[in-house]
Coordinates of C-alpha atoms in Angstrom, one line a residue:
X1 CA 0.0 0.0 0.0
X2 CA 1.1 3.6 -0.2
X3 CA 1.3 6.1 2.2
X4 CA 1.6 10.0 2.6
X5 CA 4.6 9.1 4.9
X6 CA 7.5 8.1 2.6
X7 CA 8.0 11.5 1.0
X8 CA 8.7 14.1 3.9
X9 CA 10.5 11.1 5.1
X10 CA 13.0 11.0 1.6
X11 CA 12.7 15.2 2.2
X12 CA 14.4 15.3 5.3
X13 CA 16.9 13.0 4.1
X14 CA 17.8 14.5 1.0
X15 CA 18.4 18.0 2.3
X16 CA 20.0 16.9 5.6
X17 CA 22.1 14.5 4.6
X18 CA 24.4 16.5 2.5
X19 CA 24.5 19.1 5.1
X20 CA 25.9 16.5 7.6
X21 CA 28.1 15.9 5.3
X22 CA 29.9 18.9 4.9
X23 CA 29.8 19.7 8.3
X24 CA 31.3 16.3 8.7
X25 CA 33.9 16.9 6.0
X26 CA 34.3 20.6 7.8
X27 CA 35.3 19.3 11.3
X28 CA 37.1 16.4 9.8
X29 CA 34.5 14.4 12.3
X30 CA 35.6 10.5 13.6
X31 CA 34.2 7.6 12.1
X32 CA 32.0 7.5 15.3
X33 CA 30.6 11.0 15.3
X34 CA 27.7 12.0 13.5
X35 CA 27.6 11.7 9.6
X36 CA 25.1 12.2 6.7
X37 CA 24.3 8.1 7.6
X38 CA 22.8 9.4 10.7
X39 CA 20.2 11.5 9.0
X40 CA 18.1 8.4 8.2
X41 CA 17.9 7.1 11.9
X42 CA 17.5 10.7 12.8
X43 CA 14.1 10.3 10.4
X44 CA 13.3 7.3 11.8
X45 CA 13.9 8.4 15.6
X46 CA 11.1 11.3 14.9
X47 CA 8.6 9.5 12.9
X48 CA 9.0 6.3 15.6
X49 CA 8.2 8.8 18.8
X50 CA 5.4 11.0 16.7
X51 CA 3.8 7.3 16.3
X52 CA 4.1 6.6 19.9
X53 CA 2.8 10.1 20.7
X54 CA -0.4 8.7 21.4
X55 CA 0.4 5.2 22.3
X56 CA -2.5 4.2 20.1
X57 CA 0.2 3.0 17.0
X58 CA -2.4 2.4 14.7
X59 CA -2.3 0.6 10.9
X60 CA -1.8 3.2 8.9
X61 CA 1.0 4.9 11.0
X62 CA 3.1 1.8 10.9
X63 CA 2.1 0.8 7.1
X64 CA 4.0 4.5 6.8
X65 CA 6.5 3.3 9.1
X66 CA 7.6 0.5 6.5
X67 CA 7.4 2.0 3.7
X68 CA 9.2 4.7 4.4
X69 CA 12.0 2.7 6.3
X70 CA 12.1 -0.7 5.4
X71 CA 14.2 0.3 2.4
X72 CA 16.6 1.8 4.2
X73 CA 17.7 -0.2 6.9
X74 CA 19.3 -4.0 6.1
X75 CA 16.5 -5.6 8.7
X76 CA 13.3 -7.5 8.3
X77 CA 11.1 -4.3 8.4
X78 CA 10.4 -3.9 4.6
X79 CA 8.6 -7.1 5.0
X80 CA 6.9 -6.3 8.2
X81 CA 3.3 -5.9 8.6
X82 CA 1.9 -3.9 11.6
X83 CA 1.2 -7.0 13.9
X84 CA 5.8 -7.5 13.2
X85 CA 6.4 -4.1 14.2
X86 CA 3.6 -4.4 17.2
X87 CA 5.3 -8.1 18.4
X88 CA 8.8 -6.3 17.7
X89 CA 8.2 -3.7 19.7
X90 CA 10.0 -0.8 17.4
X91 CA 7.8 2.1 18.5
X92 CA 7.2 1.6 22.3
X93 CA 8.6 3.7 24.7
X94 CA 9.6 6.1 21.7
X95 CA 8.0 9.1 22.7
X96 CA 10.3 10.6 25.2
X97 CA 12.6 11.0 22.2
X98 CA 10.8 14.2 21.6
X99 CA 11.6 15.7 24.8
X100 CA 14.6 17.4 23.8
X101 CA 17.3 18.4 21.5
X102 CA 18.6 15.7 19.7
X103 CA 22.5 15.6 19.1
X104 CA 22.0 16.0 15.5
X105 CA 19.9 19.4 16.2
X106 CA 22.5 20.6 18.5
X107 CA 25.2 19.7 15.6
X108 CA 23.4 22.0 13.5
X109 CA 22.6 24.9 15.8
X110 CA 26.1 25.2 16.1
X111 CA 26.9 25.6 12.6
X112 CA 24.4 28.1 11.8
X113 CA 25.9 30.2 14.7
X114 CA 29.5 29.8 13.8
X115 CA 28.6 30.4 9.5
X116 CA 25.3 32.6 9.5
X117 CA 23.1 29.8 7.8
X118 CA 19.9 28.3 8.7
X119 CA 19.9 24.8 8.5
X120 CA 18.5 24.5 11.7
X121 CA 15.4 25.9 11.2
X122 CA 15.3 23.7 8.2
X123 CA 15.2 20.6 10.3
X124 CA 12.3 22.2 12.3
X125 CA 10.3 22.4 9.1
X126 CA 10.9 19.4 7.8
X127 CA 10.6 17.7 11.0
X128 CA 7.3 19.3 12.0
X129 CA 5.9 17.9 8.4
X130 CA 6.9 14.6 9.6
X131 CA 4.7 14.7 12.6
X132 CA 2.0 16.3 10.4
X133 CA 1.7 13.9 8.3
X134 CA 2.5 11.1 10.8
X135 CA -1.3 12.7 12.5
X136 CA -3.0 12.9 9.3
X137 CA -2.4 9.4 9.1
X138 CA -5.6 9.0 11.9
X139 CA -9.6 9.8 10.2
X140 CA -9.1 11.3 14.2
X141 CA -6.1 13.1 14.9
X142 CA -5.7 12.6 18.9
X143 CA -5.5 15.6 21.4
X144 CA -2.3 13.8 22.7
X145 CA -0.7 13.6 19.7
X146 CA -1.4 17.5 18.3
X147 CA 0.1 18.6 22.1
X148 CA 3.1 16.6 21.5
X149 CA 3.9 18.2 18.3
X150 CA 3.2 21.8 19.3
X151 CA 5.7 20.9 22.8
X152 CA 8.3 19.4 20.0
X153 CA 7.7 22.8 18.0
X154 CA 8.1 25.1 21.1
X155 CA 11.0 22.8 22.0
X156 CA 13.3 23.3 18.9
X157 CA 12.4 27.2 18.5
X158 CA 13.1 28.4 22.5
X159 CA 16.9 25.7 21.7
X160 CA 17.4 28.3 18.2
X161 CA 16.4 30.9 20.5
X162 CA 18.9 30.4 23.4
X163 CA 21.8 29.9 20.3
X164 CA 20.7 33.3 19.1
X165 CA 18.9 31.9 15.7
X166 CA 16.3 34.4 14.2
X167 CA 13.1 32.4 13.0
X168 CA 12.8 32.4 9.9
X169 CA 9.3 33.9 8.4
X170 CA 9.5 36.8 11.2
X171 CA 9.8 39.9 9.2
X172 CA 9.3 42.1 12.4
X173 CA 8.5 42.5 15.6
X174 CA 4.4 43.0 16.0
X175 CA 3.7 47.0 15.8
X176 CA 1.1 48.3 18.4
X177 CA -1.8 46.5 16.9
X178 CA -0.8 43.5 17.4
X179 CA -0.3 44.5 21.7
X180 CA -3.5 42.5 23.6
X181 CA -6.1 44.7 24.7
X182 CA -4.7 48.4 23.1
X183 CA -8.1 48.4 20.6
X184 CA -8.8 47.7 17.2
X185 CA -6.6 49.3 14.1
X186 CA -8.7 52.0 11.6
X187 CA -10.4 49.6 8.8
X188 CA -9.6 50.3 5.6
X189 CA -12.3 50.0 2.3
X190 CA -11.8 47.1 0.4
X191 CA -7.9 47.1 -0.1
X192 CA -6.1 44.3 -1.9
X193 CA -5.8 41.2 -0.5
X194 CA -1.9 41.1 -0.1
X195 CA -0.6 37.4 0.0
X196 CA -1.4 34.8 3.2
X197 CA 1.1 35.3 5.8
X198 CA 3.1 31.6 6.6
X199 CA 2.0 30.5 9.8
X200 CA 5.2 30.5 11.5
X201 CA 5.1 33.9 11.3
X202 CA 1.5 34.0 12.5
X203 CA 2.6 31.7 15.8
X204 CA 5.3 34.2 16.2
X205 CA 3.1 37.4 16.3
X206 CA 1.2 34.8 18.6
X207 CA 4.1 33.9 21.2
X208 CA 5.4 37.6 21.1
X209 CA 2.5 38.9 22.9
X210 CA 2.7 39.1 26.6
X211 CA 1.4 36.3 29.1
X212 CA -1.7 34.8 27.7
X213 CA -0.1 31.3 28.0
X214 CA -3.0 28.8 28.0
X215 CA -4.4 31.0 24.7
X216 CA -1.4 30.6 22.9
X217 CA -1.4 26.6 23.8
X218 CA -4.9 26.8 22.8
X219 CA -4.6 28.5 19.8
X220 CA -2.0 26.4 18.8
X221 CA -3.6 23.0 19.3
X222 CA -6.4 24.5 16.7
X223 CA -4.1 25.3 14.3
X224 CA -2.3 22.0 14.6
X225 CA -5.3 20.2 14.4
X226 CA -6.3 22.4 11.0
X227 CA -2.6 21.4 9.5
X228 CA -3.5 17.6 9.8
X229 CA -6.7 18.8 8.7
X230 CA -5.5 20.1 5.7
X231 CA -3.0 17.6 4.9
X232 CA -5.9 15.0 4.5
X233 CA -8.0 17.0 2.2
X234 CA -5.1 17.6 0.1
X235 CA -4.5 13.8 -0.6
X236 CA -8.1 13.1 -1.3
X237 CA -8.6 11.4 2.5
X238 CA -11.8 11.5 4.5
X239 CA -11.9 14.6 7.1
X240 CA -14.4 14.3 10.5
X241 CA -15.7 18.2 9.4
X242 CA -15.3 20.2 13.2
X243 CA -16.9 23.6 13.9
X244 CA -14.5 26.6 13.7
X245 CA -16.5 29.2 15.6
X246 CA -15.1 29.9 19.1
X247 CA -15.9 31.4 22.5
X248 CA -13.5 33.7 24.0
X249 CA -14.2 34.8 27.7
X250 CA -12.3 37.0 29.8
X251 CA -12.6 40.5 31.3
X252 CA -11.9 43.4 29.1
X253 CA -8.4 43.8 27.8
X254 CA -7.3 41.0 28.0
X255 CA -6.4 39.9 24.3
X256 CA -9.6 38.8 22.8
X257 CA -9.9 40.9 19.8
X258 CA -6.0 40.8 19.0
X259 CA -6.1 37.2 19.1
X260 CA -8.9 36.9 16.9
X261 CA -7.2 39.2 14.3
X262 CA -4.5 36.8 14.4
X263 CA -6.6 33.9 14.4
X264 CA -8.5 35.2 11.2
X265 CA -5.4 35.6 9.5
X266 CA -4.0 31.9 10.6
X267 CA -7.5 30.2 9.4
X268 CA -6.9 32.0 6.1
X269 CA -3.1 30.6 5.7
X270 CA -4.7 27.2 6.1
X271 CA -7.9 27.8 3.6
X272 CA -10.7 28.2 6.2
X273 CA -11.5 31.2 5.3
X274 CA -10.5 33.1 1.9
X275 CA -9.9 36.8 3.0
X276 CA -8.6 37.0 6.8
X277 CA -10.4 40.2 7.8
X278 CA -11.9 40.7 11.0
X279 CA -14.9 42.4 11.6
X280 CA -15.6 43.7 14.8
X281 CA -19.3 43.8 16.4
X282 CA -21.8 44.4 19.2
X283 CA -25.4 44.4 19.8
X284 CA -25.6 48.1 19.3
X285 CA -24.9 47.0 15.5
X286 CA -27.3 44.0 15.2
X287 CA -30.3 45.0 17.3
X288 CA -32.7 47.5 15.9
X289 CA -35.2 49.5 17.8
X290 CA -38.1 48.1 15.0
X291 CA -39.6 44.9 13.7
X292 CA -38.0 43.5 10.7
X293 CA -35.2 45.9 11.0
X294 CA -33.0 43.6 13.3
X295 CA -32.3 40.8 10.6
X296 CA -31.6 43.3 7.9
X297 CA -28.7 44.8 10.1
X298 CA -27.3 41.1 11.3
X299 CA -27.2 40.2 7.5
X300 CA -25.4 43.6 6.7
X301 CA -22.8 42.8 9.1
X302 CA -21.9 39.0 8.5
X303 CA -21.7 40.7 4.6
X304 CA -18.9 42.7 5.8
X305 CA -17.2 39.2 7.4
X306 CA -17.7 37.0 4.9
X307 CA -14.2 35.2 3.7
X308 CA -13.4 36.5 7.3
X309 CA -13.8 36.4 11.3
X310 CA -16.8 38.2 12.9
X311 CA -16.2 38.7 16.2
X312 CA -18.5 39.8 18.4
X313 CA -18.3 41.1 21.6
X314 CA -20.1 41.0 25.0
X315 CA -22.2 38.8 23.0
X316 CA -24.8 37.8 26.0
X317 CA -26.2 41.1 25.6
X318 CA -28.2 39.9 22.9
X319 CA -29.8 37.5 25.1
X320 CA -31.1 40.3 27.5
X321 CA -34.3 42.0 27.4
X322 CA -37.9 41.1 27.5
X323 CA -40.3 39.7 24.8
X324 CA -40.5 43.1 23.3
X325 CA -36.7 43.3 22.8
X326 CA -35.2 42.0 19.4
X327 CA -31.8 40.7 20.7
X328 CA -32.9 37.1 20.7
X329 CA -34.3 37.6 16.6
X330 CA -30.3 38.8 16.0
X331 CA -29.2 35.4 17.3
X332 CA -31.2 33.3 15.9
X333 CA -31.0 35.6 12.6
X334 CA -26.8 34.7 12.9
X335 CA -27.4 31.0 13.2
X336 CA -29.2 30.6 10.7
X337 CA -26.6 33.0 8.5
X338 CA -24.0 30.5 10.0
X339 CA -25.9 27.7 8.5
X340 CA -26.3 29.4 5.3
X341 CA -23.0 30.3 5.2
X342 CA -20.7 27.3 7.2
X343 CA -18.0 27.8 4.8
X344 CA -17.7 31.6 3.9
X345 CA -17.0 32.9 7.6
X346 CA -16.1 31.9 11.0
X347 CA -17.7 33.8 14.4
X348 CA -16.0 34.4 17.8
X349 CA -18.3 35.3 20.5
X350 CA -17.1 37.3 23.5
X351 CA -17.8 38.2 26.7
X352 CA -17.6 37.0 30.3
X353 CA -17.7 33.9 31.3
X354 CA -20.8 33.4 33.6
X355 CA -23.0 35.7 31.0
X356 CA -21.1 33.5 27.8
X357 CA -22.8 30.2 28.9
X358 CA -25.7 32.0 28.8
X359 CA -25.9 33.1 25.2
X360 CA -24.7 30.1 24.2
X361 CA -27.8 28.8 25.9
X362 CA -30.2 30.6 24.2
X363 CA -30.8 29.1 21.1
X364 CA -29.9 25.2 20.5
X365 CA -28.3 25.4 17.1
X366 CA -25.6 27.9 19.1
X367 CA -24.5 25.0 21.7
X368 CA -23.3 22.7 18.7
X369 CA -22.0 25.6 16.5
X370 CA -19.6 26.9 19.5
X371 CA -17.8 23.5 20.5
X372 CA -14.8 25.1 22.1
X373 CA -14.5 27.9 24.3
X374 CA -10.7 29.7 25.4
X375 CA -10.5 31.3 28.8
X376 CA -8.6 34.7 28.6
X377 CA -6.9 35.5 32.0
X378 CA -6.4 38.6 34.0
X379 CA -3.0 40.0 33.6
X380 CA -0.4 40.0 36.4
X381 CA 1.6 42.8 37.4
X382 CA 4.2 42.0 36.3
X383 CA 2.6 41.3 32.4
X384 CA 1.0 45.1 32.8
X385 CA 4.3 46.3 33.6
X386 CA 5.6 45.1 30.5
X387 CA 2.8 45.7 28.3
X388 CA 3.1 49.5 29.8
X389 CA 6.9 49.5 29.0
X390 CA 5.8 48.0 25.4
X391 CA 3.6 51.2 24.9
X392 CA 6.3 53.4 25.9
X393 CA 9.0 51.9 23.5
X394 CA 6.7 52.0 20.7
X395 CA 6.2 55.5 21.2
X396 CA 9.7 56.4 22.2
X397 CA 9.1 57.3 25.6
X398 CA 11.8 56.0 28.6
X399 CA 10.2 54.6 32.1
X400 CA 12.8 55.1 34.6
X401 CA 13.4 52.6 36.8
X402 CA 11.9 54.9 39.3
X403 CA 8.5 55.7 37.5
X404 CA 8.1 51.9 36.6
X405 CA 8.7 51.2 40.5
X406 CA 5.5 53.9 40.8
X407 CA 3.4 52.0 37.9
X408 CA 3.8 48.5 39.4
X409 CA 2.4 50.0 42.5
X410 CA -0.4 51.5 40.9
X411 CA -1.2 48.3 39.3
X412 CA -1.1 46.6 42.5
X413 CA -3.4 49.0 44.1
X414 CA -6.5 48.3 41.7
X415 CA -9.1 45.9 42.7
X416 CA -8.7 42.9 40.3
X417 CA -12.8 42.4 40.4
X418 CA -14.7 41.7 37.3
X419 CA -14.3 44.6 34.4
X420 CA -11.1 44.7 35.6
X421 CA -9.4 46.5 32.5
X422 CA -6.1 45.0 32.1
X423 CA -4.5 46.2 28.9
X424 CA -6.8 49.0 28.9
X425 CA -6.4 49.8 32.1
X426 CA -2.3 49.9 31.2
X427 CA -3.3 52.4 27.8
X428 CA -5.5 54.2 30.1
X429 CA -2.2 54.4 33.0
X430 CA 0.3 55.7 29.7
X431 CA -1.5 58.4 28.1
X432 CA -2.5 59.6 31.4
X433 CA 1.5 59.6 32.1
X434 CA 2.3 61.4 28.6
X435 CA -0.1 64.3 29.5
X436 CA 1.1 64.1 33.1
X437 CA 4.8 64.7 31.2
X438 CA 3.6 67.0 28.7
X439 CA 1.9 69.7 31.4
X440 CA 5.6 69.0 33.9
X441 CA 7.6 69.9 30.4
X442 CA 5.0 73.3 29.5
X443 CA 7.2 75.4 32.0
X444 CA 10.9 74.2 31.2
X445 CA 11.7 76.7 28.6
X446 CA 13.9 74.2 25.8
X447 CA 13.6 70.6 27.3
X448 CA 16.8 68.4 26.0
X449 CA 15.6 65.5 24.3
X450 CA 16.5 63.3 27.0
X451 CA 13.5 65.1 28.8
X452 CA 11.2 64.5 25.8
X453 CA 11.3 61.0 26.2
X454 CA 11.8 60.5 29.8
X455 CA 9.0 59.0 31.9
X456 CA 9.2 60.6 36.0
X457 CA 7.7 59.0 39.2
X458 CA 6.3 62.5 39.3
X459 CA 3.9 61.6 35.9
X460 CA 2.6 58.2 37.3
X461 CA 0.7 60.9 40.1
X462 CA -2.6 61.3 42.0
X463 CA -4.2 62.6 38.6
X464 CA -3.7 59.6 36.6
X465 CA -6.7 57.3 36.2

């Protein structure tokens, strides 16, 4: 039989080998120290613990396993059949392998920091399209296995990391936008669709933001599971279909709508949608004051989000009011839109979490249509801190070590009760401190430019908010 496995199997091979051959030839290496040769059991080491992942090592992972291998290796395996390689034993116990650097990895990392090049990262992408395809391989790709290959991802790029690698597909560091909680960007009419970012660069933008740890694990584990997804469809193989709307609770500030604007754009990369926008909403835009005026304005606004991600916030509103109130015609107005439109557009809903389970409550088709819901924290001090000290460097201002003492004890001081504003509450804290500067710097007659940019303990005062 034939398998998806055998190619990015013969990729990482056919690229890597040479490499560990030159570096080989470079170092003038021992017999016994790693070669080109070692590339093939350094395939096989991957795909044999991706199997393993899950324990579940089922017949189409180790069909892959022999064709891809059996080959290669002077053994019985090229005749093996699953039950062999089950009785043998070759993939138990395997999965640990994943749990850190390999010596071959390390091999490289050092050569890309001694020459400039980036064969390193190079073994991260053709090693994370091993384990790819190794889940596509399931009609259901397990939880297990999707977590292992986002640790193995976040494994290999915090090692390039600590050698001082860039990643590769990170063109720059996330402007302002792309800070949780500081308010959505000025939309634009209709400009051309520039080209799909690559998702490492998406799960960069992702990881730069600041806490928001059990999102980002979140958000990854969807985008794994759409990779595998995707991979199937692409050789013709069945696909369980799963709901991409989401629920996103959490207090205010706290990342929602800057993770769904990099969400949109991550579903587009991987074809679930065909344009990326977001499209931002409320119930002051879907509920009219009128009868028959309500669906009218829920249909103009999923017209904006089509090809996109509508999100909309504080979305339990609409299931307030009495029988006279039109709130409840707006929801079931969107389902049946998400009905009519499954495939054009994807919706986040957003709010708190108490009032969340209720809207999700108040109409049945919303309860199988919003399958998964991601829990947005409160920040700490310490992440305000830095997301205020983010603010200031984009906008070339200087905390002193002093003032920032003054705004970690201002954070401190607020009551962390629900509404709590968190990144809002931190934009609220700087402009507050830039007018705070700006009325201190009206009476020195030619301020240096030093004083410009320099944040006092004196501007994080009584008058700030």
């Amino acid at each position: 039989m034939t398998t998806p496995l055998a190619p990015p199997v013969e990729r990482f091979i056919a690229e890597l080998g040479p490499v560990l051959e030159r570096i080989a030839r470079d170092a003038k290496m021992k017999a016994d120290q790693p070669a080109a040769h070692d590339v093939t059991l350094e395939a096989y080491n991957l795909t044999t613990a991706f199997i393993d992942a899950d324990e579940l090592h089922t017949d189409e992972e180790l069909w892959g396993l022999v064709e891809a291998f059996g080959p290669r290796f002077d053994t019985m395996l090229g005749m093996a059949t699953p039950a062999d390689v089950r009785k043998a034993r070759l993939a138990n116990g395997r999965r640990d392998w994943l749990d850190s650097p390999s010596l071959l990895f390390e091999i490289l990392l050092g050569d890309d920091h001694a020459h400039g090049t980036t064969n390193s990262w190079r073994y991260y992408e053709l090693a994370v399209e091993i384990a790819h395809t190794v889940s596509s391989m399931d009609l259901h790709p397990s939880h297990t296995e999707l977590e292992a290959i986002e640790a193995f991802r976040g494994m290999l790029l915090h090692r390039m990391e600590n050698w001082g690698i860039p990643k590769p597909g990170t063109t720059a560091a996330p402007g302002p936008q792309a800070q949780a909680g500081t308010g959505p960007s000025t939309p634009q009419a209709d400009p051309p669709l520039p080209p799909a970012r690559p998702i490492e660069e998406l799960l960069a933008e992702l990881d730069a933001l600041v806490g928001l740890d059990a999102v980002k694990k979140e958000v990854k584990l969807v985008t794994a599971l759409l990779r595998v997804q995707k991979l199937r469809k692409e050789r013709g193989l069945p696909v369980v279909e799963s709901s991409h709307h989401l629920v996103f609770t959490g207090n205010p500030g706290t990342g929602k709508t800057t993770v769904a604007r990099l969400l949109a754009q991550i579903y587009r990369t991987l074809g679930v949608v065909d344009k990326g926008q977001l499209v931002e909403t409320d119930r002051s835009q879907l509920v009219a004051g009128f009868v028959g005026q309500t669906a009218i304005q829920v249909r103009q606004v999923v017209e904006k989000a089509l090809g996109g991600v509508l999100l909309v916030d504080e979305a339990y509103a609409l299931a307030r009011g009495d029988e006279r109130d039109f709130g409840q015609e707006a929801i079931d107005t969107l389902v049946k839109l998400m009905e009519d439109h499954r495939d054009d557009f994807v919706v986040v809903a957003a709010g708190y979490p108490d009032e969340m389970v209720e809207f999700v409550e108040s109409n049945p088709g919303l309860r199988s249509r919003f399958p998964k819901a991601i829990h947005f924290p409160d920040y700490s001090t310490d992440e305000l801190v830095a997301i205020f000290q983010s603010m200031c460097g984009t906008s070339s201002y200087t905390c002193l070590p002093e003032a920032e003492a003054r705004v970690r004890a201002w954070f401190d001081g607020q009551p962390r009760d629900k509404g709590f504003g968190n990144a809002r509450l931190a934009r609220n804290l700087f402009e507050a401190a830039c007018a705070q500067q700006a009325g201190r710097l009206a009476a020195v007659k030619e301020p240096t430019n030093d004083e410009l940019v320099a944040l006092l303990p004196e501007d994080i005062g009584p008058s700030t908010p």
